[in-house]
PDB file of C-alpha atoms in Angstrom:
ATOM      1  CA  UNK S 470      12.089 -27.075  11.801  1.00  0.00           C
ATOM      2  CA  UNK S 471      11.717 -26.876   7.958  1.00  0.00           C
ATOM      3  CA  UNK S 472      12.012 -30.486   7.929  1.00  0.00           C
ATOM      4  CA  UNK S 473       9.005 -30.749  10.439  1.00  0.00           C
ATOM      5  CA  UNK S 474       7.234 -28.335   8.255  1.00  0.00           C
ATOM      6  CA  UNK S 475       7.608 -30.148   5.119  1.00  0.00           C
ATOM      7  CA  UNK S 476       6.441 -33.440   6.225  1.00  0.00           C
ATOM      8  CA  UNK S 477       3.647 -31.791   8.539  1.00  0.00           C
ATOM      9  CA  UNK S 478       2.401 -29.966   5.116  1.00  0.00           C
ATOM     10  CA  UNK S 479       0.420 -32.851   3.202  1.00  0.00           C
ATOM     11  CA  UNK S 480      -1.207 -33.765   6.220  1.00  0.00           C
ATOM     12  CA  UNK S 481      -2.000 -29.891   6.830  1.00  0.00           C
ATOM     13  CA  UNK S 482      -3.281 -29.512   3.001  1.00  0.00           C
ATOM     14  CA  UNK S 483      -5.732 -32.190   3.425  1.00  0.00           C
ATOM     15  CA  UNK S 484      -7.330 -30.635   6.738  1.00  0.00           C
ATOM     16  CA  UNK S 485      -7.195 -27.492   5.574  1.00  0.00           C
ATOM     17  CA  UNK S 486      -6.498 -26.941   1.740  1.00  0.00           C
ATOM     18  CA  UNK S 487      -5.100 -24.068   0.789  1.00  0.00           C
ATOM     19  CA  UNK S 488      -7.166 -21.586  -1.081  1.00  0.00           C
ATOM     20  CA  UNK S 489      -7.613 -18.711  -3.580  1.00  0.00           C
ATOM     21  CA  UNK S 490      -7.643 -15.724  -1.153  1.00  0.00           C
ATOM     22  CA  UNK S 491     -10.683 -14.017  -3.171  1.00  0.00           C
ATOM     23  CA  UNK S 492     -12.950 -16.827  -4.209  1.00  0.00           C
ATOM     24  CA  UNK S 493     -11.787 -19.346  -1.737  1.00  0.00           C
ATOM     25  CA  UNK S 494     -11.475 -22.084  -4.136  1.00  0.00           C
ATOM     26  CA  UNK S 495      -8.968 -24.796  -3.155  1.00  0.00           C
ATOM     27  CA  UNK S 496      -6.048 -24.543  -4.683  1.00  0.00           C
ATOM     28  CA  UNK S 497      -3.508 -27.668  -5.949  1.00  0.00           C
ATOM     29  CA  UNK S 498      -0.226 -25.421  -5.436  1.00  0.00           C
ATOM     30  CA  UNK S 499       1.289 -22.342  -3.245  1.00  0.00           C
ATOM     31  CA  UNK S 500      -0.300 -19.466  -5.154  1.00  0.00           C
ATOM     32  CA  UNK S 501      -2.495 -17.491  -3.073  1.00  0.00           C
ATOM     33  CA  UNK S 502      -5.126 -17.144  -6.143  1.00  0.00           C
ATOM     34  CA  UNK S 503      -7.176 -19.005  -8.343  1.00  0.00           C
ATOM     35  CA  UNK S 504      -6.860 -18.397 -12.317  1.00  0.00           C
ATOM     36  CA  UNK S 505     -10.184 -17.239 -12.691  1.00  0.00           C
ATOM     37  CA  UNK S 506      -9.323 -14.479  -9.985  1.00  0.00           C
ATOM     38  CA  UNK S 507      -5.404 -13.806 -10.712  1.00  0.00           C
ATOM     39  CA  UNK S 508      -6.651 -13.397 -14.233  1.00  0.00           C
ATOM     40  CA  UNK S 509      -9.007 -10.684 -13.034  1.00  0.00           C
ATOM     41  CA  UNK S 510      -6.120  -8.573 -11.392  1.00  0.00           C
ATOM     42  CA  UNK S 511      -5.020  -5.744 -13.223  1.00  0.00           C
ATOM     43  CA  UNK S 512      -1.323  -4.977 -12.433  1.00  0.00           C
ATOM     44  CA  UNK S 513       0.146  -1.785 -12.774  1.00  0.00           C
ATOM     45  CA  UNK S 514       3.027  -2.109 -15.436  1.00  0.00           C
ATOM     46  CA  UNK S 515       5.209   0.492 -17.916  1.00  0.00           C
ATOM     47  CA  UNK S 516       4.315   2.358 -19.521  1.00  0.00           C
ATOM     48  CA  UNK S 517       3.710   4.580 -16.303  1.00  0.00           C
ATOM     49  CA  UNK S 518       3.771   8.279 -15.792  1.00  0.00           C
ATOM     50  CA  UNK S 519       7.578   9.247 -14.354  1.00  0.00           C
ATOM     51  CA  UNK S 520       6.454  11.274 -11.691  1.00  0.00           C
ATOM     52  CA  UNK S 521       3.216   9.745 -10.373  1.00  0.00           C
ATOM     53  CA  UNK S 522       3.598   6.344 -12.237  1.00  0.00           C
ATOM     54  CA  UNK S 523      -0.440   6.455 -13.324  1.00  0.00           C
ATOM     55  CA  UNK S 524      -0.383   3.909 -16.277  1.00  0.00           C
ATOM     56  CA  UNK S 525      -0.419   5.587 -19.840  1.00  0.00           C
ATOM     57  CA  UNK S 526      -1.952   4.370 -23.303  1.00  0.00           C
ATOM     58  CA  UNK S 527       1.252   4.327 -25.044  1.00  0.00           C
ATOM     59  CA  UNK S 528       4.665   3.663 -24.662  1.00  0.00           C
ATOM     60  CA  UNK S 529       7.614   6.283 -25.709  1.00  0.00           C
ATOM     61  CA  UNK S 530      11.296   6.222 -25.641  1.00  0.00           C
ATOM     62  CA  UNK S 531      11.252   9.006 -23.149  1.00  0.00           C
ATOM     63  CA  UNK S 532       9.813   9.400 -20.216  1.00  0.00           C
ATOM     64  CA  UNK S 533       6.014  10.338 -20.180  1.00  0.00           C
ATOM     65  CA  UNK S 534       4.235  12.322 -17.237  1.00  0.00           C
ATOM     66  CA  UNK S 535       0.610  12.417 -17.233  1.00  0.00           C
ATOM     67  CA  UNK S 536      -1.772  15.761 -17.667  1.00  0.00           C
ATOM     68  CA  UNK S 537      -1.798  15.782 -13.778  1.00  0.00           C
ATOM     69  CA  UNK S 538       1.647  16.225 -13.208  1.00  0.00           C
ATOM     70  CA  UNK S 539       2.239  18.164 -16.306  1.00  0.00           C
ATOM     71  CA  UNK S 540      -0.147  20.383 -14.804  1.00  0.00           C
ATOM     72  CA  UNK S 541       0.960  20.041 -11.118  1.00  0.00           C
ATOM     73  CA  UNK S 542       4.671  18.197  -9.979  1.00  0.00           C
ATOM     74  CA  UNK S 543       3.169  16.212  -6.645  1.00  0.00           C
ATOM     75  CA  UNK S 544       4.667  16.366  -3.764  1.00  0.00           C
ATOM     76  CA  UNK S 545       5.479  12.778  -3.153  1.00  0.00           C
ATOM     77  CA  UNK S 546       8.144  10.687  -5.497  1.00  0.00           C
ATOM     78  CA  UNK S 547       6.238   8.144  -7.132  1.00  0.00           C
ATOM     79  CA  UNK S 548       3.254   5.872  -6.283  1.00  0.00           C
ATOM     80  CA  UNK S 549       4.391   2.296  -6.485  1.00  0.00           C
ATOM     81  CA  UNK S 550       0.964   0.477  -6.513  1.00  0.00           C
ATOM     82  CA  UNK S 551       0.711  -3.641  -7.012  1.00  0.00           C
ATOM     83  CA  UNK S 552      -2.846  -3.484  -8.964  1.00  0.00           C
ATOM     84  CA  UNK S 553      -5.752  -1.490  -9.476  1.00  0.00           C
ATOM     85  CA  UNK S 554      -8.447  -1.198  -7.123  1.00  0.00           C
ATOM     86  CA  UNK S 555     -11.060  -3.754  -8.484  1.00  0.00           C
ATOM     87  CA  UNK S 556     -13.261  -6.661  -6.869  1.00  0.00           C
ATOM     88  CA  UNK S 557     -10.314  -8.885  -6.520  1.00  0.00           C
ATOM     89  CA  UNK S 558      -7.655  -6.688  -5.077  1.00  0.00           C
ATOM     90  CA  UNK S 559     -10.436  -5.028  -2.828  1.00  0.00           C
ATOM     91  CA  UNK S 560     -11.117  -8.596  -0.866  1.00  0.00           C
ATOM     92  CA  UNK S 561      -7.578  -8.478  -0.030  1.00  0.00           C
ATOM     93  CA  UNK S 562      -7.893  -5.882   2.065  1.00  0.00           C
ATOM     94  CA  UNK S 563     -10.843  -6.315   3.823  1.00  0.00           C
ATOM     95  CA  UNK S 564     -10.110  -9.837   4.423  1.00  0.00           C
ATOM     96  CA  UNK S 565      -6.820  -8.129   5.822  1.00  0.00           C
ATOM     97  CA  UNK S 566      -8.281  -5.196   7.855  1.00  0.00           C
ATOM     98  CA  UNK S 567     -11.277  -6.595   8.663  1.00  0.00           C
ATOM     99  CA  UNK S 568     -11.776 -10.162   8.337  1.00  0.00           C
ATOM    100  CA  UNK S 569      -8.664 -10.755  10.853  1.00  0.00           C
ATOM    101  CA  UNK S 570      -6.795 -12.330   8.334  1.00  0.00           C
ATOM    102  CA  UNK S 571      -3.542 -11.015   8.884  1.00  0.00           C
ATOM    103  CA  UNK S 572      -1.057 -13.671   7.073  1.00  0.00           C
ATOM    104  CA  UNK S 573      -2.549 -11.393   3.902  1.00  0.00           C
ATOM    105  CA  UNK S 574      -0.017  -8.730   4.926  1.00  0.00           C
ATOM    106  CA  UNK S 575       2.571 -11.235   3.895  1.00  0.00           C
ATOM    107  CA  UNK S 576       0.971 -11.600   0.587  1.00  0.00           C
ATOM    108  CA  UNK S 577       0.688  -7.720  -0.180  1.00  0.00           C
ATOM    109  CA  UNK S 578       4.891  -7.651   0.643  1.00  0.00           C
ATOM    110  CA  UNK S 579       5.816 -10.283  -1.451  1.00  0.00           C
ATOM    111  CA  UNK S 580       4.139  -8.602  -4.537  1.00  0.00           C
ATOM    112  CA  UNK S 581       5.592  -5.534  -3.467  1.00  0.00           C
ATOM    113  CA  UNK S 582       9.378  -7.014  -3.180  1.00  0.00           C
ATOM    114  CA  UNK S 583       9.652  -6.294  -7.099  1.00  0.00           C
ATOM    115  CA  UNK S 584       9.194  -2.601  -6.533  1.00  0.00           C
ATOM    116  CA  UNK S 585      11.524  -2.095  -4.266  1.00  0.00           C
ATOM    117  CA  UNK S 586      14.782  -0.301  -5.059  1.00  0.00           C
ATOM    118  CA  UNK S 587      17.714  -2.051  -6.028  1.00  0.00           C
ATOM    119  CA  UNK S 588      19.974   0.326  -3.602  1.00  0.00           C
ATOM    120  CA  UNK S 589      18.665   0.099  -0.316  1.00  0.00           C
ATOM    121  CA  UNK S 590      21.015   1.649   1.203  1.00  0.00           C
ATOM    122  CA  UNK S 591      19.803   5.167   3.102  1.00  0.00           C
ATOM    123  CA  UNK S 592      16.111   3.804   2.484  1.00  0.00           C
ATOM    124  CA  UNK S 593      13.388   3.802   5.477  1.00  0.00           C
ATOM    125  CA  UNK S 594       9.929   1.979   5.279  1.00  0.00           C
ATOM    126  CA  UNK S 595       7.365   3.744   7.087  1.00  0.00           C
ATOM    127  CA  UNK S 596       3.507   2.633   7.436  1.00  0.00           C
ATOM    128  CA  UNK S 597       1.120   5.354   7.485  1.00  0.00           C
ATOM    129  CA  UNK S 598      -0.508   5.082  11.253  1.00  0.00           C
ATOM    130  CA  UNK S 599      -3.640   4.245  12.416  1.00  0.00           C
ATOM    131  CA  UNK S 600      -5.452   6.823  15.587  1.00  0.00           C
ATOM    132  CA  UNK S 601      -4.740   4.698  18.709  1.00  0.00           C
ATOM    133  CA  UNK S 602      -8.924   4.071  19.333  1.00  0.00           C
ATOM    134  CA  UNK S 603      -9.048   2.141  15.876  1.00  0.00           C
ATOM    135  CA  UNK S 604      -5.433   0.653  16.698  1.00  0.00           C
ATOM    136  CA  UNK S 605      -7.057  -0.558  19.649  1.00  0.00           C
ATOM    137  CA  UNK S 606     -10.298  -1.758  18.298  1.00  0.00           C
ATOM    138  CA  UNK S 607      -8.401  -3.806  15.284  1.00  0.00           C
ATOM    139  CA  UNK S 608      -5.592  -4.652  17.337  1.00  0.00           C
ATOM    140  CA  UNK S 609      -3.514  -4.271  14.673  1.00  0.00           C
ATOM    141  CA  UNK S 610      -1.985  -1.112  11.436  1.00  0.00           C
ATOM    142  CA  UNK S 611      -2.539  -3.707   8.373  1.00  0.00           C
ATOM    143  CA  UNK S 612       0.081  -0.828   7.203  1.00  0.00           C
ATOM    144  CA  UNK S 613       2.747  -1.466   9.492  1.00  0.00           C
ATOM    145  CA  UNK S 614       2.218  -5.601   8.812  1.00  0.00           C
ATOM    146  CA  UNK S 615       3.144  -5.051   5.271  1.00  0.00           C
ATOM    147  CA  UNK S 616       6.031  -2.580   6.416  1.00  0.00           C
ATOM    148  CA  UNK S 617       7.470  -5.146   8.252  1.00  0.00           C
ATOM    149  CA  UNK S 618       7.014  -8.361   6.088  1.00  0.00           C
ATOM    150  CA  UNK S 619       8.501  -5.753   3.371  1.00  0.00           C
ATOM    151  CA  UNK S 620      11.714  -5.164   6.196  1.00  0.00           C
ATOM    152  CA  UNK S 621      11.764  -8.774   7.219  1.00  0.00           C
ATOM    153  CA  UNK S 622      12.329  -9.817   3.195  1.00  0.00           C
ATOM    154  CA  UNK S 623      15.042  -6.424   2.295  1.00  0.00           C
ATOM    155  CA  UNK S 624      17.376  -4.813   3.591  1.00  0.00           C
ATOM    156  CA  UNK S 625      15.326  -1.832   4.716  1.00  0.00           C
ATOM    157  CA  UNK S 626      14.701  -0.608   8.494  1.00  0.00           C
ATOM    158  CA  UNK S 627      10.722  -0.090   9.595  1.00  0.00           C
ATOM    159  CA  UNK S 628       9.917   2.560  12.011  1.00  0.00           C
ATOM    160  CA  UNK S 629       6.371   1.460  12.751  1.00  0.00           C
ATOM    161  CA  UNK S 630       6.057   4.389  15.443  1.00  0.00           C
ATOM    162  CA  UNK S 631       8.093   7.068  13.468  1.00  0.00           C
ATOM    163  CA  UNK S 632       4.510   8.699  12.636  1.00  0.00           C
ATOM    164  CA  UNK S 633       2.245   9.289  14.970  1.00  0.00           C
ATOM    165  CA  UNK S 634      -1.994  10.082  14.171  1.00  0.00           C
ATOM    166  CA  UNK S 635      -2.687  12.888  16.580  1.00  0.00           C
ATOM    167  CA  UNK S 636      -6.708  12.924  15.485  1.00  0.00           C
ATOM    168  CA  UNK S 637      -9.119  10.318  14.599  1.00  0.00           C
ATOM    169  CA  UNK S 638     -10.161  11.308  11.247  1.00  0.00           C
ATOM    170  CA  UNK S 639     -13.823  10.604  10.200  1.00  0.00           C
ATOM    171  CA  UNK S 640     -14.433   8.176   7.336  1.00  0.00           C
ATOM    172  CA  UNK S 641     -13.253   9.345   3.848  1.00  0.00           C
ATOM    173  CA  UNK S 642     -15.356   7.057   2.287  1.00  0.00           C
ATOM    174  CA  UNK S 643     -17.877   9.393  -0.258  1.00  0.00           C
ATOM    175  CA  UNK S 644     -15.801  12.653   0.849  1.00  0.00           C
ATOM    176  CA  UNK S 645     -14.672  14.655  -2.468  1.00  0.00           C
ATOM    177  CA  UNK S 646     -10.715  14.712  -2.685  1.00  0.00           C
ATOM    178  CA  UNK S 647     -11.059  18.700  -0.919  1.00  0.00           C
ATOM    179  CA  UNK S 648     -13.230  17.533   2.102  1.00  0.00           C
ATOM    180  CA  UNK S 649     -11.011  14.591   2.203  1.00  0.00           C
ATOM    181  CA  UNK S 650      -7.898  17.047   2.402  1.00  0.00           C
ATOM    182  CA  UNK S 651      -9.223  19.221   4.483  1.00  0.00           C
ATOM    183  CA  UNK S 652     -10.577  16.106   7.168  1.00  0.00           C
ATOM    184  CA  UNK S 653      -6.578  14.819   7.305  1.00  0.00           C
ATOM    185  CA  UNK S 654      -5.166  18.245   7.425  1.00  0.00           C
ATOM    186  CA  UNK S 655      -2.746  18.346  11.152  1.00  0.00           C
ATOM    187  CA  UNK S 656      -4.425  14.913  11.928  1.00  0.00           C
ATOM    188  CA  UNK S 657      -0.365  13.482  11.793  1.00  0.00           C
ATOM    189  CA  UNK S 658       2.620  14.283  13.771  1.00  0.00           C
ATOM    190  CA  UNK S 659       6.559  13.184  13.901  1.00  0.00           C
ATOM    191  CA  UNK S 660       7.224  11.078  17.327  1.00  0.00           C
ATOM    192  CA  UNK S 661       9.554  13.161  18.566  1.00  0.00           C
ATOM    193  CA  UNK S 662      11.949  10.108  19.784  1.00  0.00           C
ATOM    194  CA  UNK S 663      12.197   8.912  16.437  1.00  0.00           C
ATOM    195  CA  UNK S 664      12.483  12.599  14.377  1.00  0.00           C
ATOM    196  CA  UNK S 665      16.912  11.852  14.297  1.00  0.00           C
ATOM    197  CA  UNK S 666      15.916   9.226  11.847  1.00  0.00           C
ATOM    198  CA  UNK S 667      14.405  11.037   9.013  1.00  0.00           C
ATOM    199  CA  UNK S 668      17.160  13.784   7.732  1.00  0.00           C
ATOM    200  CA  UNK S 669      18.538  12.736   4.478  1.00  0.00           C
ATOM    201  CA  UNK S 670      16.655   9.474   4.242  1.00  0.00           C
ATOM    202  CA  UNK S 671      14.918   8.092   1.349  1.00  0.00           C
ATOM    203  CA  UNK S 672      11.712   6.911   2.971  1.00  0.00           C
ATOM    204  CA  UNK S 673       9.175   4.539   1.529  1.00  0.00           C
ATOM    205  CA  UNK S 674       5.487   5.209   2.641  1.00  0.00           C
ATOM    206  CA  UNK S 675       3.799   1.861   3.249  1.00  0.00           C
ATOM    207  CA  UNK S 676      -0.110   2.038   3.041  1.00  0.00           C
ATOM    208  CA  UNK S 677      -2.979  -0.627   1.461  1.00  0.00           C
ATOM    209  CA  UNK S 678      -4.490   1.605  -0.557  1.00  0.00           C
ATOM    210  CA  UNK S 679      -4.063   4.404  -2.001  1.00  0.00           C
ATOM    211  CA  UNK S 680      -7.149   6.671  -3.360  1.00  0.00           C
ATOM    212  CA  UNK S 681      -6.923  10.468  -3.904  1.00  0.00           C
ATOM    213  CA  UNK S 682      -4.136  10.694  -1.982  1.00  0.00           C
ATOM    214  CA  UNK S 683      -5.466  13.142   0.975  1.00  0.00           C
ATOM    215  CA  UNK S 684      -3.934  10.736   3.591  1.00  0.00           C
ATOM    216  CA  UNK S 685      -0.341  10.042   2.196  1.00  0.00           C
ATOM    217  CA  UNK S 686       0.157  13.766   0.717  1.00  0.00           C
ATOM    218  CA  UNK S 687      -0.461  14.664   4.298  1.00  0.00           C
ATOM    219  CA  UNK S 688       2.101  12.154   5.729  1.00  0.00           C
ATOM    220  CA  UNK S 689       4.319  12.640   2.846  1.00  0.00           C
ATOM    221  CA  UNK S 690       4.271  16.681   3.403  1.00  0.00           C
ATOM    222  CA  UNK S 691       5.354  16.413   6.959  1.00  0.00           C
ATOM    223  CA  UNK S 692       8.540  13.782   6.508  1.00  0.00           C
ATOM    224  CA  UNK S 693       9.554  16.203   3.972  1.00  0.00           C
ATOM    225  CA  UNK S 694       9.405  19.438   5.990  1.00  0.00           C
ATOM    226  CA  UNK S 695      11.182  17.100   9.182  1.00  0.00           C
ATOM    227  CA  UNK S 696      14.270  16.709   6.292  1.00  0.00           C
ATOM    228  CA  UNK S 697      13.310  13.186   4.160  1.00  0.00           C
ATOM    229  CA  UNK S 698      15.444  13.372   1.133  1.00  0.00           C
ATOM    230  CA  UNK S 699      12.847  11.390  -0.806  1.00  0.00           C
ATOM    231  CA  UNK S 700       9.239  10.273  -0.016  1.00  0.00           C
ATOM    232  CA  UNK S 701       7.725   7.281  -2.227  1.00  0.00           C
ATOM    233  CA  UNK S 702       4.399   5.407  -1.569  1.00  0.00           C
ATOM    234  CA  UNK S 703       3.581   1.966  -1.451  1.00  0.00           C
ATOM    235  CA  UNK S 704       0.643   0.301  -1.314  1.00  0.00           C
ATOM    236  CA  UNK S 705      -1.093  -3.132  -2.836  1.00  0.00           C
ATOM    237  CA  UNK S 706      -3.780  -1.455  -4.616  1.00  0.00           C
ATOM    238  CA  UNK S 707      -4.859   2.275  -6.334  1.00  0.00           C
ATOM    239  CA  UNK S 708      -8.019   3.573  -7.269  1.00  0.00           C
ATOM    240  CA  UNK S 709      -7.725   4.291 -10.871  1.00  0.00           C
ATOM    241  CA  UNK S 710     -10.228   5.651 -13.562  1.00  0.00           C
ATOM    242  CA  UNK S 711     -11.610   3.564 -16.374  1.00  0.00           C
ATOM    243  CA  UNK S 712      -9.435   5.310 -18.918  1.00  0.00           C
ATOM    244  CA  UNK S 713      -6.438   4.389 -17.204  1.00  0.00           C
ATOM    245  CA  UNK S 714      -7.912   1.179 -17.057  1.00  0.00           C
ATOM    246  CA  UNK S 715      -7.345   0.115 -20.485  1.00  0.00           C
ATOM    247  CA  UNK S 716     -10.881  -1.492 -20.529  1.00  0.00           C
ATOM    248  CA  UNK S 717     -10.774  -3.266 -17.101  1.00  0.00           C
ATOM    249  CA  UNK S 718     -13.211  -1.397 -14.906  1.00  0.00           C
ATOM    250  CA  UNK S 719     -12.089  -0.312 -10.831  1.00  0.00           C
ATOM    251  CA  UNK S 720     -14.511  -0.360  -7.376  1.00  0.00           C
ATOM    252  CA  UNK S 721     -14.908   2.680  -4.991  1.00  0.00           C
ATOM    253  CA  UNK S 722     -13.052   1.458  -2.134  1.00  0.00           C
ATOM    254  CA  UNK S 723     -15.620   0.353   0.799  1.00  0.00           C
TER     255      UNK S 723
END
């Protein structure tokens, strides 16, 4: 079969080129972006706040938390985001989620492989789930796509079903971080077939983007209460504010 596949591929990249996933430009090579657009990313590198990893100004020999935490310890253990929300990162997803394009799930995992823990041992991926009327309007949790291209490519387990959304949640698009709390509040549930898995488990919260955080402190509240040891999120892209930034400007997600 690869040997199929590699002599099938010229003949493929003539008819159909492959090309920058933002811009669509064709592209000589197997990277999914252009330059132009990859140089437009802004990935989320140290220095990083220790408890929330929200990028910091300056680096320091010990660890650094941000006013936030300092302020408030969240409840989760650590936001492990690809890149900032911005124009390029942003056509990702909606290519992904809305444009059908579902091989992008693939691309979100791979750039998310680096996170990962190097002990996987006791470790559970877990998408954050869609109500079953937009599950059945899409077709498809762009979520649990990445958490499986992510289980496919470790040696994690995926429970795609362990969390179930019991109410279909109006958009949070515009809502204040409060209404958006209060919108998500008992809208999740544990499937009780799937509960045994959770005690003492370090689980890894799989979602595309992440924005005030309404949605995953929700999800990450209840694994915790059910007995999850550890609760991390990961997602391709966070909405983050100019100053943290460092001069590259972020979108409202749409």
């Amino acid at each position: 079969m690869a040997i199929l596949s590699a002599l099938l591929r010229p003949a493929l990249d003539f008819v159909l080129p492959p090309r920058c996933v933002s811009c669509g430009e064709i592209l000589g090579g197997d990277e999914s972006f252009c330059a132009v657009c990859w140089a437009k990313l802004h990935f989320i590198a140290p220095p990083v706040c220790s408890s929330c990893r929200l990028p910091l100004p300056f680096e320091s020999e010990d660890e650094q938390q941000c006013a936030a935490c300092m302020t408030k310890m969240p409840v989760h253990d650590g936001i492990f985001a690809v890149t900032a929300y911005c124009d390029i990162s942003r056509q990702v997803i909606l290519k992904l989620k809305h444009g059908g394009k579902t091989g992008l799930a693939g691309l979100v995992a791979n750039q998310l492989l680096r996170q990962l823990p190097p002990e996987q041992e006791g470790h559970l991926l877990v998408p954050v789930p869609l109500h079953w009327s937009r599950l059945w309007a899409r077709s498809f949790n762009q979520s649990a796509l990445i958490a499986k291209a992510l289980a496919a490519n470790s040696q994690m387990d995926c429970a795609p079903d362990l969390l179930l959304r019991r109410k279909r949640t109006a958009l949070l698009q515009g809502k204040t971080a409060k209404e958006r709390r209060r919108e998500v509040a008992r809208a999740f549930a544990l499937n009780p077939r799937k509960a045994k898995l959770l005690p003492g488990k370090h689980i890894l919260l799989v979602d595309d983007v992440y924005t005030t955080g309404a949605t995953s402190e929700a999800c990450v509240k209840l694994l915790k209460k059910a007995g999850a040891k550890s609760v991390s999120i990961y997602c391709w892209a966070r909405v983050l504010r100019d100053e943290n930034l460092h001069g590259q400007g972020g979108v409202t997600p749409a």
